[in-house]
Short mmCIF file of C-alpha atoms (C1' of nucleotides) in Angstrom, two decimals:
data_model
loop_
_atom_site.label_atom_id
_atom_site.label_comp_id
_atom_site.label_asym_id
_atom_site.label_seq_id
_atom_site.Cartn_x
_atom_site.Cartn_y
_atom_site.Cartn_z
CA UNK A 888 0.00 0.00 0.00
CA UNK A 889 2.33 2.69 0.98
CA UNK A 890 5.91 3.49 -0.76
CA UNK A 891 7.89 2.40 2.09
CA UNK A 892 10.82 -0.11 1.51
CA UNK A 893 8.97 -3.08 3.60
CA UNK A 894 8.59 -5.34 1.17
CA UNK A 895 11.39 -5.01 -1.60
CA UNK A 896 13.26 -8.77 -1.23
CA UNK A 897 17.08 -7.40 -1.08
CA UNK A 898 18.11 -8.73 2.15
CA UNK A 899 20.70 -11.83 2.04
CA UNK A 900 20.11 -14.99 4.02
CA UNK A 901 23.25 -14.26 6.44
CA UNK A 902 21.87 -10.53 7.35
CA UNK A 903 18.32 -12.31 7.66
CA UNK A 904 19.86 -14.57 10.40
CA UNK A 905 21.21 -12.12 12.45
CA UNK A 906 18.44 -10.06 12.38
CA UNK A 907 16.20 -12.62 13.53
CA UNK A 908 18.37 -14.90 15.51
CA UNK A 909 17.68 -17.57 13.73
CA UNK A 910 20.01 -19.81 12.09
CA UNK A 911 20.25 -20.37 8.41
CA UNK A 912 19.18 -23.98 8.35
CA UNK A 913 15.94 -23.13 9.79
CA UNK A 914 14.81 -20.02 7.45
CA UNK A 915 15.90 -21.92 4.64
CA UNK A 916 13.36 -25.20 6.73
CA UNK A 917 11.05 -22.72 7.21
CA UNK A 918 10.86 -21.90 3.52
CA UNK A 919 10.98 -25.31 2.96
CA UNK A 920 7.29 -26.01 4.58
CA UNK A 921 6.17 -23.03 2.87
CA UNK A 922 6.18 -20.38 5.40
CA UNK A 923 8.06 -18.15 4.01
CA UNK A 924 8.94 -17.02 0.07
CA UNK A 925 12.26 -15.26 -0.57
CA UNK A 926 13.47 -13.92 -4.06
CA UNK A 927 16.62 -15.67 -5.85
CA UNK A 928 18.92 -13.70 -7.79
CA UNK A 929 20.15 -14.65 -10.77
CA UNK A 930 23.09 -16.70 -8.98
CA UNK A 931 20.42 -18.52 -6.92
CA UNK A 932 20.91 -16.63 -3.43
CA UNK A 933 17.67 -15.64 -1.16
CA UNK A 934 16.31 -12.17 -0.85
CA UNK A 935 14.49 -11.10 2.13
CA UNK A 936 12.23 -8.17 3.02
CA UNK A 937 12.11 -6.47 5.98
CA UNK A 938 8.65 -8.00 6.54
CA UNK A 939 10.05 -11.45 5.56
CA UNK A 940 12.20 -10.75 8.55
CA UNK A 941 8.80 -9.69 10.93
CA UNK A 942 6.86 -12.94 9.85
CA UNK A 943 10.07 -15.02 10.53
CA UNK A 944 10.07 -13.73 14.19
CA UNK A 945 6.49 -14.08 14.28
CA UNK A 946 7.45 -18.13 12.99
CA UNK A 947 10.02 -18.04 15.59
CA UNK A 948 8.10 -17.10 18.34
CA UNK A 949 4.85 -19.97 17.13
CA UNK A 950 7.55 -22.50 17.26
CA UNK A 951 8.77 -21.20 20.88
CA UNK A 952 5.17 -21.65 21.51
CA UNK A 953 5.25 -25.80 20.76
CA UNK A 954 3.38 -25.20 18.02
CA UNK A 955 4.21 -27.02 14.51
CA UNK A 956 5.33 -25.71 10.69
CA UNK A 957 1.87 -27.63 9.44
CA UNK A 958 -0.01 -25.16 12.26
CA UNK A 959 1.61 -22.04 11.43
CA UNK A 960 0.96 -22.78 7.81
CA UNK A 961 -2.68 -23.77 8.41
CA UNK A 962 -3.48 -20.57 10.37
CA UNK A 963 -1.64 -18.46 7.62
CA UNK A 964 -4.28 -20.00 5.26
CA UNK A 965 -7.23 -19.00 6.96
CA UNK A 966 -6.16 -15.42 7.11
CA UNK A 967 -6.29 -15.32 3.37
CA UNK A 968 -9.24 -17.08 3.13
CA UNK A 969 -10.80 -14.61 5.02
CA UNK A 970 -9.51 -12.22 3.61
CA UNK A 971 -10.77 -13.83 -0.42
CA UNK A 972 -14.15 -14.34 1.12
CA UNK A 973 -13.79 -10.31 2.47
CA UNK A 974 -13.30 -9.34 -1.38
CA UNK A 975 -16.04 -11.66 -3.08
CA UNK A 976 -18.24 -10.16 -0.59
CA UNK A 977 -17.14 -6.56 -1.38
CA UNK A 978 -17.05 -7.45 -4.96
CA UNK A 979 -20.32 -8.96 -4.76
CA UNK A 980 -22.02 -6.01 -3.24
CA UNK A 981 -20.67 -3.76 -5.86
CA UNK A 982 -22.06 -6.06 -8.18
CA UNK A 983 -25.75 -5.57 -6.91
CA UNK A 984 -25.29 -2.25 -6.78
CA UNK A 985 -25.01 -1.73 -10.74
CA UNK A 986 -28.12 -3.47 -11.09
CA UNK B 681 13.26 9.45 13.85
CA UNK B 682 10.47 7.13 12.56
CA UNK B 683 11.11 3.36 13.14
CA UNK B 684 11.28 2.51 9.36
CA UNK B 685 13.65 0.15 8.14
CA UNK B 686 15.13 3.01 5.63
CA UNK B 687 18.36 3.31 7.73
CA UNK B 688 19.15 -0.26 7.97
CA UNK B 689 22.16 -1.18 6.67
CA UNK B 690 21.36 -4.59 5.42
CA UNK B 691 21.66 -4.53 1.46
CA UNK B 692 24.96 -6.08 -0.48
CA UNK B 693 26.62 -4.14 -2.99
CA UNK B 694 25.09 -6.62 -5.79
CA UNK B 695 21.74 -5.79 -4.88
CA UNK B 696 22.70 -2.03 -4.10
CA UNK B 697 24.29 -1.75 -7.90
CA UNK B 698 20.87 -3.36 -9.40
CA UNK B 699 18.52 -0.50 -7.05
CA UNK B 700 20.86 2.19 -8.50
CA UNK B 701 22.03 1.21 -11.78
CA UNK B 702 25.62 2.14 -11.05
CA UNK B 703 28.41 -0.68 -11.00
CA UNK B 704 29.59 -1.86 -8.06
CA UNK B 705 33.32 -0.29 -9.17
CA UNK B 706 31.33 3.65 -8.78
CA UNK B 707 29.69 2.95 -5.84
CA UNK B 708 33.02 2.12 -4.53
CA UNK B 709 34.43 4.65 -6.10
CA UNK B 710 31.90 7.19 -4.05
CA UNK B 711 32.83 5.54 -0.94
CA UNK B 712 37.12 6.29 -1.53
CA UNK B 713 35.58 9.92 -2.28
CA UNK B 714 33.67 9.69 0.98
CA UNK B 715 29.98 10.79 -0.34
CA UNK B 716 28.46 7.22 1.22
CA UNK B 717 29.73 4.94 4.08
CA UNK B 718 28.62 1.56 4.20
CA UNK B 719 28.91 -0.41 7.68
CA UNK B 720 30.69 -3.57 7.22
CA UNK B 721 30.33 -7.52 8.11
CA UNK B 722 32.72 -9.35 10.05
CA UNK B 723 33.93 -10.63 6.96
CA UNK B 724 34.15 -7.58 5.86
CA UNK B 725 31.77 -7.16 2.65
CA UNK B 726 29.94 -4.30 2.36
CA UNK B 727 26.40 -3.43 3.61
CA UNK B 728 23.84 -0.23 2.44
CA UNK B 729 20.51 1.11 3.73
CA UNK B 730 17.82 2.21 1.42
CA UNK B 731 18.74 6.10 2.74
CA UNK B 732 22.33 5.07 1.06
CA UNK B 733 20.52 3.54 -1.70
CA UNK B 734 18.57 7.06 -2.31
CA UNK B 735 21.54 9.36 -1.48
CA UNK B 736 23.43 7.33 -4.42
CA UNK B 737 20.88 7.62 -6.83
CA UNK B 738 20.91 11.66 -6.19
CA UNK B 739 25.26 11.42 -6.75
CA UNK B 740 24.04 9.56 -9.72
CA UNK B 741 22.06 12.68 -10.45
CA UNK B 742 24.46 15.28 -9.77
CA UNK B 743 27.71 13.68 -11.44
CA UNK B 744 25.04 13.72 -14.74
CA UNK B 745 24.76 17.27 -14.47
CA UNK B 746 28.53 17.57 -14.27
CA UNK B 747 29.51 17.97 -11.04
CA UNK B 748 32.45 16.32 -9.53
CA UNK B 749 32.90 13.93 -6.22
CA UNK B 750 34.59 16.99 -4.10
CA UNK B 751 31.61 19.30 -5.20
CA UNK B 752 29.05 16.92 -3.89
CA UNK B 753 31.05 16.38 -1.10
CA UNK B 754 31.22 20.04 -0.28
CA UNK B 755 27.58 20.73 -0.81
CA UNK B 756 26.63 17.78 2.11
CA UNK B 757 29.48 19.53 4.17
CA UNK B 758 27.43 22.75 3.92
CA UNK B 759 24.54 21.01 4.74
CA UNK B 760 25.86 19.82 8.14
CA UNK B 761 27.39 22.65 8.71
CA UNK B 762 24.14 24.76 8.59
CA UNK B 763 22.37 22.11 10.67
CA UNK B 764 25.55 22.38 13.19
CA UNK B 765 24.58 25.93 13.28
CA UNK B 766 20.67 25.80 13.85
CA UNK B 767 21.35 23.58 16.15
CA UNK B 768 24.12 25.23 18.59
CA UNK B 769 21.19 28.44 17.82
CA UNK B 770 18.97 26.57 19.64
CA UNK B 771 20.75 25.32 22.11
CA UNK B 772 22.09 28.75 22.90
CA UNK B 773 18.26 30.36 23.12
CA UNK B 774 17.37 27.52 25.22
CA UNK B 775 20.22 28.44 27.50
CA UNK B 776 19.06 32.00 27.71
CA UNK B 777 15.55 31.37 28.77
CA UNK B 778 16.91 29.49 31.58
CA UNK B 779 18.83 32.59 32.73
"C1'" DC C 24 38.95 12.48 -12.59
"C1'" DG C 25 35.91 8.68 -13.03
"C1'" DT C 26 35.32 4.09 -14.50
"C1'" DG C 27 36.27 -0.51 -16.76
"C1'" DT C 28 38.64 -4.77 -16.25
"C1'" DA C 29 41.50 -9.01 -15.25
"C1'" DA C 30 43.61 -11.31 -11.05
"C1'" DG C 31 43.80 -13.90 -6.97
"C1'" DG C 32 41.85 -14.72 -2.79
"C1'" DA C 33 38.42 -14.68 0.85
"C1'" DA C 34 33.59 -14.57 2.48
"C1'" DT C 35 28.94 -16.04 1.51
"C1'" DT C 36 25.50 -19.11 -0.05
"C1'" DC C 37 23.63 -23.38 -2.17
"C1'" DT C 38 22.11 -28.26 -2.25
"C1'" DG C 39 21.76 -33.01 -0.71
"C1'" DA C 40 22.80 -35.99 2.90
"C1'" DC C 41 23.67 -38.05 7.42
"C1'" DA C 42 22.62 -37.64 12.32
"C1'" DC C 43 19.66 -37.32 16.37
"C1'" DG C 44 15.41 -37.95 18.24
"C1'" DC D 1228 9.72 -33.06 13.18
"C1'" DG D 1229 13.12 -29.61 13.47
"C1'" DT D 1230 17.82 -28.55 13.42
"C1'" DG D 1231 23.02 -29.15 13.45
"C1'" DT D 1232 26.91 -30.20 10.66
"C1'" DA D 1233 30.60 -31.56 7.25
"C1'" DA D 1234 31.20 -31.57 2.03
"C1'" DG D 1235 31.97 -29.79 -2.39
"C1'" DG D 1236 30.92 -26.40 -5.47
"C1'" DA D 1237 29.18 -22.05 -7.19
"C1'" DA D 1238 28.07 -17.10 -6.66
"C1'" DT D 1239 29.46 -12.85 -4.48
"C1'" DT D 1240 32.60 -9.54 -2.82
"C1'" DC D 1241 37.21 -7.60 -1.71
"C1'" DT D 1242 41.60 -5.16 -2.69
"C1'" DG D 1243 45.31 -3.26 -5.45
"C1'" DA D 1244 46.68 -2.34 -9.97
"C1'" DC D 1245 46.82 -1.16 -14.86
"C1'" DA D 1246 44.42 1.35 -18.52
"C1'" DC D 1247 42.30 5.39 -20.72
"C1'" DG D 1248 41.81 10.04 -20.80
#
DNA sequence: CGTGTAAGGAATTCTGACACG
DNA sequence: CGTGTAAGGAATTCTGACACG
């Protein structure tokens, strides 16, 4: 929505670890059960955005919790669900409206 | 001031050449002429903020028009140097008032 | 002065696998 | 299931220098 620099993917994996404390081998897991979709560059190396680094603590933080990849990708489902079923309704009601 | 992620230094010189269009041998170049100053990584390779990513697009701009490295240099000098002065300004009118 | 480039080396990242549990 | 690690290779970056102008 807004021009801020949040979600431009230009953040290596190595930065990305120390600014979430977590190790390498478990962004690159994480991304691995689909929690999380960096960039590549033309080489192949990830690229992280700043809010690929605030859903990664968030993933930290679930897994502190006990809770499981399989969960934390579940629950990220619903949101958009909601959120699809949010815009078919607006869409919907826009539709009616012409009529 | 605001807690953005613009002053972050978190972006390799790779993906700092692609934002800016300049090759990584200028952007170096800028640095030796002190107009930008990356932190560095233990190992030592290079690391830019989106505030160095701007600044180097407006060198970009300015050695265009013809200027040269110790002009641009001189101008951000200035610049301090006037907020240096505003500043001890206020600092001295502050000191008044408490007189 | 500003920038390109080849050179050699070091730091960074990648993947697939074994290990533990 | 989630994560550490050693392995071998590839991509990225670094510095100092030569070149042109």
């Amino acid at each position: 929505m807004s021009s801020t620099y949040k979600d431009k993917k230009v953040i290596s994996i190595g930065i990305t670890s120390e600014l979430t404390g977590l190790s390498e081998r478990q962004i690159r897991y994480y991304e691995e059960r689909k929690l999380i979709f960096p960039e590549r560059s033309k080489g192949g190396t990830r690229k992280y955005s700043f809010a690929d680094v605030e859903r990664l603590v968030d993933i930290a933080n679930k897994m502190e919790d006990g809770m499981q990849t399989f969960e934390i990708r579940k629950e990220e489902m619903k949101k958009s669900d909601v959120r699809d079923k949010m815009l078919r309704g607006q869409l919907n009601a826009a539709f009616k409206m012409r009529k």
